[in-house]
Coordinates of C-alpha atoms and ligand atoms in Angstrom, one line a residue:
A1 CA 92.4 11.0 -215.4
R2 CA 90.5 12.3 -212.4
T3 CA 89.0 15.8 -212.0
P4 CA 91.8 18.3 -211.2
V5 CA 91.9 19.7 -207.7
T6 CA 92.7 23.4 -207.0
V7 CA 95.3 23.9 -204.4
T8 CA 96.1 27.4 -203.0
V9 CA 99.4 28.0 -201.3
T10 CA 100.1 31.3 -199.5
G11 CA 103.6 32.5 -198.9
A12 CA 104.4 31.0 -202.2
A13 CA 107.8 32.8 -202.6
G14 CA 109.0 31.7 -199.2
Q15 CA 111.3 28.9 -198.0
I16 CA 108.7 26.3 -197.1
A17 CA 106.8 26.9 -200.3
Y18 CA 110.0 26.2 -202.3
G19 CA 110.0 22.7 -200.7
L20 CA 106.3 22.2 -200.9
L21 CA 105.2 23.3 -204.4
F22 CA 107.3 20.8 -206.3
R23 CA 106.1 17.9 -204.2
I24 CA 102.5 19.0 -204.7
A25 CA 103.1 19.2 -208.5
S26 CA 104.7 15.7 -208.4
G27 CA 101.6 14.1 -206.9
A28 CA 103.1 13.5 -203.4
M29 CA 100.2 15.3 -201.7
L30 CA 97.1 14.1 -203.5
G31 CA 98.4 10.9 -205.1
P32 CA 99.6 10.0 -208.6
Q33 CA 96.1 10.0 -210.2
T34 CA 95.0 13.5 -209.3
P35 CA 95.9 16.5 -211.6
V36 CA 96.5 19.8 -209.7
R37 CA 95.8 23.4 -210.4
L38 CA 98.0 25.6 -208.3
R39 CA 97.1 29.0 -207.1
L40 CA 100.0 30.9 -205.6
L41 CA 99.2 33.8 -203.2
E42 CA 101.8 36.3 -202.1
I43 CA 102.1 39.9 -201.0
P44 CA 102.7 42.4 -203.9
A45 CA 106.4 42.8 -203.1
A46 CA 107.0 39.1 -203.6
V47 CA 105.0 38.6 -206.8
G48 CA 108.1 38.9 -209.0
A49 CA 109.8 36.2 -207.0
V50 CA 106.7 33.9 -207.3
E51 CA 106.9 34.4 -211.1
G52 CA 110.4 32.8 -210.9
V53 CA 109.1 29.9 -208.8
A54 CA 106.3 29.4 -211.4
M55 CA 108.9 29.3 -214.2
E56 CA 110.7 26.6 -212.3
L57 CA 107.5 24.6 -211.8
E58 CA 106.9 24.8 -215.5
D59 CA 110.4 23.6 -216.1
G60 CA 109.6 20.5 -213.9
A61 CA 107.3 19.4 -216.7
F62 CA 105.1 17.7 -214.1
P63 CA 102.5 15.6 -215.9
L64 CA 99.9 16.3 -213.1
L65 CA 100.4 20.1 -213.0
E66 CA 97.5 21.5 -215.1
S67 CA 97.9 25.3 -214.4
I68 CA 99.6 27.9 -212.2
D69 CA 97.9 31.2 -211.3
I70 CA 99.6 33.9 -209.3
S71 CA 97.8 36.5 -207.2
D72 CA 98.3 39.1 -204.5
D73 CA 94.6 39.2 -203.8
P74 CA 93.2 36.6 -201.3
W75 CA 89.7 36.7 -202.9
A76 CA 91.2 35.7 -206.3
G77 CA 93.9 33.4 -204.7
F78 CA 91.4 31.1 -202.9
D79 CA 88.9 31.0 -205.8
G80 CA 87.7 27.4 -206.2
A81 CA 90.3 26.0 -203.8
S82 CA 89.6 22.6 -202.4
I83 CA 92.9 22.6 -200.5
A84 CA 94.3 25.7 -199.0
V85 CA 97.8 25.6 -197.4
L86 CA 98.4 28.9 -195.5
V87 CA 102.1 29.2 -195.1
G88 CA 102.6 32.9 -195.4
A89 CA 102.8 34.8 -192.2
R90 CA 104.5 37.7 -190.5
P91 CA 107.7 36.3 -188.9
R92 CA 108.8 37.1 -185.4
T93 CA 111.6 39.7 -185.6
A94 CA 114.0 40.9 -182.9
G95 CA 112.3 42.5 -179.9
M96 CA 108.8 41.2 -180.8
E97 CA 106.8 39.6 -178.0
R98 CA 104.4 36.8 -178.7
S99 CA 101.5 39.3 -178.3
D100 CA 103.1 41.5 -181.0
L101 CA 103.2 38.4 -183.2
L102 CA 99.5 37.7 -182.7
A103 CA 98.7 41.3 -183.5
A104 CA 100.8 41.3 -186.6
N105 CA 99.2 38.1 -188.0
G106 CA 95.6 38.8 -187.0
P107 CA 94.8 40.9 -190.0
I108 CA 96.3 38.4 -192.5
F109 CA 94.3 35.5 -191.2
T110 CA 91.1 37.6 -190.7
D111 CA 91.3 38.5 -194.4
Q112 CA 92.2 35.0 -195.6
G113 CA 89.4 33.4 -193.5
A114 CA 86.9 35.9 -195.1
A115 CA 88.3 35.2 -198.6
I116 CA 88.1 31.4 -198.1
N117 CA 84.5 31.9 -196.9
A118 CA 83.6 33.8 -200.0
S119 CA 85.5 32.1 -202.8
A120 CA 86.9 28.6 -201.9
A121 CA 85.2 25.4 -203.1
D122 CA 82.4 23.9 -200.9
D123 CA 84.7 21.1 -199.9
V124 CA 87.7 23.3 -199.0
K125 CA 90.2 21.8 -196.4
V126 CA 92.5 24.3 -194.8
L127 CA 95.9 23.7 -193.3
V128 CA 97.7 26.6 -191.5
V129 CA 101.5 26.3 -191.3
G130 CA 102.4 30.0 -190.7
N131 CA 103.0 30.7 -187.0
P132 CA 101.5 31.0 -184.5
A133 CA 99.8 28.2 -186.5
N134 CA 97.1 27.1 -184.1
T135 CA 95.8 30.6 -183.3
N136 CA 96.2 31.8 -186.9
A137 CA 93.9 28.8 -187.9
F138 CA 91.5 29.8 -185.1
I139 CA 91.3 33.4 -186.5
A140 CA 90.7 32.1 -190.1
M141 CA 88.0 29.7 -188.8
S142 CA 86.3 32.5 -186.9
N143 CA 86.1 34.6 -190.0
A144 CA 84.7 31.9 -192.2
P145 CA 81.2 31.3 -190.7
D146 CA 79.9 29.4 -193.8
V147 CA 82.7 26.9 -193.8
P148 CA 82.4 24.0 -191.4
A149 CA 84.8 24.7 -188.5
A150 CA 86.2 21.2 -188.7
R151 CA 87.8 22.1 -192.1
F152 CA 90.3 24.4 -190.3
T153 CA 93.5 22.6 -189.1
A154 CA 97.0 23.5 -188.2
L155 CA 100.3 21.7 -188.6
T156 CA 101.8 19.7 -185.8
R157 CA 102.8 16.8 -188.1
L158 CA 106.4 18.2 -188.1
D159 CA 106.5 17.7 -184.3
H160 CA 105.0 14.2 -184.7
N161 CA 107.6 13.3 -187.4
R162 CA 110.4 14.7 -185.2
A163 CA 109.2 12.6 -182.3
I164 CA 109.3 9.5 -184.4
A165 CA 112.8 10.3 -185.6
Q166 CA 114.0 10.6 -182.0
L167 CA 112.4 7.3 -181.0
A168 CA 113.9 5.6 -184.1
A169 CA 117.4 6.9 -183.3
R170 CA 117.2 5.9 -179.6
S171 CA 115.7 2.4 -180.2
G172 CA 117.4 1.5 -183.4
A173 CA 114.0 0.5 -184.9
P174 CA 113.1 2.0 -188.3
G175 CA 110.7 4.9 -188.2
S176 CA 108.2 2.9 -190.2
S177 CA 107.8 0.5 -187.3
I178 CA 106.8 3.3 -184.9
T179 CA 103.1 3.8 -184.7
R180 CA 100.5 5.7 -182.6
M181 CA 102.7 8.6 -181.7
T182 CA 100.7 11.6 -180.3
V183 CA 101.6 15.3 -180.1
W184 CA 99.1 17.2 -177.9
G185 CA 98.4 21.0 -177.7
N186 CA 100.0 24.0 -179.3
H187 CA 102.7 24.0 -182.0
S188 CA 105.1 25.8 -179.6
A189 CA 107.6 24.8 -176.9
T190 CA 104.7 23.8 -174.6
Q191 CA 103.6 21.0 -177.0
Y192 CA 103.5 17.5 -175.4
P193 CA 104.9 14.6 -177.4
D194 CA 103.3 11.6 -175.7
I195 CA 104.7 8.1 -176.1
S196 CA 102.4 6.4 -173.6
H197 CA 100.3 4.8 -176.4
T198 CA 103.1 4.6 -179.0
L199 CA 104.2 1.2 -180.3
I200 CA 107.7 0.3 -181.6
G201 CA 107.5 -2.9 -183.7
G202 CA 104.1 -3.5 -182.1
Q203 CA 105.5 -3.4 -178.5
P204 CA 104.7 -0.5 -176.1
A205 CA 107.3 2.2 -176.6
D206 CA 107.9 2.9 -172.9
R207 CA 108.7 -0.8 -172.4
V208 CA 111.1 -0.9 -175.5
I209 CA 112.9 2.3 -174.4
D210 CA 112.7 1.3 -170.7
D211 CA 114.2 4.7 -169.6
P212 CA 111.5 7.1 -168.2
A213 CA 114.2 9.6 -167.3
W214 CA 115.4 9.8 -170.9
V215 CA 111.8 10.3 -172.1
R216 CA 111.2 13.1 -169.5
E217 CA 114.6 14.8 -169.6
T218 CA 115.9 14.2 -173.2
F219 CA 113.1 13.1 -175.6
I220 CA 110.4 15.6 -174.7
P221 CA 112.6 18.7 -174.6
T222 CA 114.5 17.6 -177.7
V223 CA 111.2 17.4 -179.7
Q224 CA 109.9 20.7 -178.2
Q225 CA 113.2 22.5 -179.0
R226 CA 114.0 21.0 -182.3
G227 CA 112.9 24.0 -184.3
T228 CA 115.3 26.2 -182.3
A229 CA 118.1 23.6 -182.8
I230 CA 117.6 23.7 -186.6
I231 CA 117.8 27.5 -186.6
A232 CA 121.0 27.4 -184.6
A233 CA 122.6 24.8 -187.0
R234 CA 121.2 26.0 -190.3
G235 CA 120.9 29.7 -189.8
A236 CA 117.4 29.5 -191.0
S237 CA 114.2 27.9 -189.8
S238 CA 113.2 24.4 -190.9
A239 CA 111.7 24.5 -194.3
A240 CA 112.0 21.2 -196.3
S241 CA 111.0 19.2 -193.2
A242 CA 108.1 21.6 -192.6
A243 CA 107.0 21.2 -196.3
S244 CA 107.3 17.4 -196.0
A245 CA 105.1 17.4 -192.9
A246 CA 102.5 19.6 -194.7
I247 CA 102.5 17.0 -197.5
D248 CA 101.9 14.2 -195.0
H249 CA 99.1 16.1 -193.2
V250 CA 97.1 16.8 -196.3
H251 CA 97.9 13.4 -197.9
D252 CA 96.6 11.5 -194.9
W253 CA 93.6 13.8 -194.4
V254 CA 92.5 13.3 -198.0
L255 CA 93.7 9.7 -198.6
G256 CA 93.4 8.2 -195.1
T257 CA 95.7 6.9 -192.3
A258 CA 97.0 3.3 -192.2
A259 CA 95.0 0.7 -190.4
G260 CA 96.0 0.5 -186.7
D261 CA 97.9 3.7 -186.8
W262 CA 97.1 7.4 -186.2
V263 CA 98.7 10.8 -186.8
S264 CA 98.8 14.2 -185.0
M265 CA 96.8 17.1 -186.4
A266 CA 95.8 20.3 -184.7
V267 CA 92.0 20.5 -185.1
P268 CA 89.1 22.3 -183.5
S269 CA 88.4 20.6 -180.2
D270 CA 85.0 18.9 -179.7
G271 CA 85.7 18.9 -176.0
S272 CA 87.6 15.6 -176.1
Y273 CA 90.2 15.0 -173.4
G274 CA 89.1 18.1 -171.5
V275 CA 90.3 20.5 -174.2
P276 CA 87.8 23.4 -174.4
E277 CA 85.6 23.2 -177.4
G278 CA 86.7 25.3 -180.4
L279 CA 90.4 25.6 -179.5
I280 CA 92.6 24.3 -182.3
S281 CA 94.7 21.9 -180.4
S282 CA 96.8 18.9 -181.5
F283 CA 95.2 15.5 -181.1
P284 CA 95.7 11.9 -182.2
V285 CA 93.5 11.4 -185.3
T286 CA 92.6 8.8 -187.8
C287 CA 91.4 9.8 -191.3
A288 CA 89.1 8.0 -193.7
G289 CA 86.9 9.1 -196.6
G290 CA 88.4 12.7 -196.5
E291 CA 87.5 13.2 -192.8
Y292 CA 89.4 13.0 -189.6
S293 CA 88.2 11.7 -186.2
I294 CA 89.9 12.3 -182.8
V295 CA 91.0 8.9 -181.4
P296 CA 88.6 8.3 -178.5
D297 CA 89.0 6.8 -175.0
L298 CA 92.8 6.9 -174.6
E299 CA 93.8 6.6 -171.0
I300 CA 95.6 9.8 -169.9
G301 CA 97.9 9.4 -166.9
E302 CA 98.8 12.1 -164.4
F303 CA 102.1 13.0 -166.1
S304 CA 100.4 13.4 -169.4
R305 CA 97.4 15.3 -168.0
A306 CA 99.6 18.0 -166.5
R307 CA 101.5 18.5 -169.8
I308 CA 98.3 18.6 -171.9
D309 CA 96.7 21.1 -169.6
L310 CA 99.8 23.4 -169.7
S311 CA 99.8 23.6 -173.5
V312 CA 96.0 23.9 -173.7
A313 CA 96.2 26.8 -171.2
E314 CA 98.6 28.6 -173.6
L315 CA 96.1 28.1 -176.5
A316 CA 93.3 29.4 -174.3
A317 CA 95.4 32.5 -173.5
E318 CA 96.2 33.1 -177.2
R319 CA 92.5 32.8 -178.0
E320 CA 91.7 35.4 -175.3
A321 CA 94.4 37.7 -176.7
V322 CA 93.1 37.6 -180.3
I323 CA 89.5 38.1 -179.1
D324 CA 90.7 41.2 -177.2
L325 CA 92.4 42.4 -180.3
G326 CA 89.1 42.0 -182.2
F327 CA 90.2 39.2 -184.6
A328 CA 87.5 36.8 -183.3
K329 CA 84.4 36.9 -181.2
R330 CA 83.7 35.1 -178.0
G331 CA 81.5 31.9 -178.1
Ligands
NAI401 P1 109.5 32.8 -195.4 O1 109.7 34.1 -194.7 O2 110.6 32.2 -196.2 O3 108.2 32.9 -196.4 C1 107.0 33.4 -196.0 C2 106.4 34.1 -197.2 O4 105.1 34.5 -196.8 C3 107.1 35.3 -197.7 O5 107.4 35.1 -199.1 C4 106.1 36.4 -197.5 O6 106.2 37.4 -198.5 C5 104.8 35.6 -197.5 N1 103.7 36.3 -196.9 C6 103.6 37.1 -195.8 N2 102.4 37.6 -195.6 C7 101.6 37.1 -196.6 C8 100.2 37.3 -196.9 N3 99.5 38.1 -196.2 N4 99.8 36.6 -198.0 C9 100.6 35.8 -198.7 N5 101.9 35.6 -198.5 C10 102.4 36.3 -197.4 O7 109.1 31.8 -194.2 P2 109.0 30.2 -194.2 O8 110.3 29.7 -193.8 O9 108.4 29.7 -195.5 O10 108.0 30.0 -193.1 C11 106.6 30.4 -193.2 C12 105.9 30.2 -191.9 O11 105.8 28.9 -191.4 C13 106.5 31.0 -190.7 O12 105.5 31.6 -190.0 C14 107.1 29.9 -189.9 O13 107.2 30.3 -188.5 C15 106.1 28.8 -190.1 N6 106.6 27.5 -189.7 C16 105.7 26.6 -189.2 C17 106.0 25.3 -188.9 C18 105.0 24.3 -188.3 O14 105.4 23.2 -188.0 N7 103.8 24.7 -188.1 C19 107.4 24.8 -189.1 C20 108.3 25.8 -189.7 C21 107.9 27.0 -190.0

């Protein structure tokens, strides 16, 4: 067997973690050859509940699951972690503005960034799921000066997968035949699901769909509002699908994307496509050898340009807000 990999999951007593941990233990995230050591991080009030989750993980008798450690201290919780999935966050409650949400989450991701900096493994890869995911990842990155910035990413794979599901339903083609989907920008209602480079069965998606009004007026808003629609239907926010997308994100980052295809990940911008450097924004990426690269040289039409700019402007404003709040420094 291969060397075990230490995976830390925060918010381990929550809904998403309940969908995520069992799939990590089964090998769905790192492959069927890689043993896993789980570190579960929670706040003190939820440690009892995590102990229950750990009992259930034991009862899964997963051959790949080597050990489970529980902690309410980030410094212990990230010790030796090669993969860190940051799910735990302060949820938005009634009457909270987006600025209140940024303020409530700032201290959590400041501490966790510092703890990752101090105690994670040298090869740590970080995925932030907890919202506002892109900006929480930006705060963690800003507080981990010794970890390469490129290791901090945020989840937009759920939006990517939702877009593929909508295209499959509309075209009648299986989701597996839909490639080169791109989600740009923030994991928020301003995100831009872009089908201008997407292929359905190897053919340009806009030609297969042949209905630009549907793309503009139905497809894009449906993907942007899907989270809200799930809350309305289910009475709780998407959890199993978010967990599944987190599995996909880390799986592809570590094990690579399929030839000829790409996926969407929110990663620190290198200035590509006019996105200011350092903003954690969703891009089309390919992965190989444990590293991702932003897909270069895609043509961006006028319609796409305006939508990317809108979402990136929101990210820039969030960055300004958290710098003003003291969670990150300028430059
Ligand atoms: P949940 O409320 O069921 O679980 C969150 C857990 O995090 C709780 O058990 C809580 O005690 C824990 N937690 C809070 N602060 C913590 C800290 N400082 N350290 C460790 N644990 C901490 O919420 P759920 O449904 O699991 O969602 C988690 C987050 O994921 C939310 O912020 C949600 O908005 C976000 N989300 C993101 C998606 C994405 O696509 N990026 C999709 C769906 C949800």
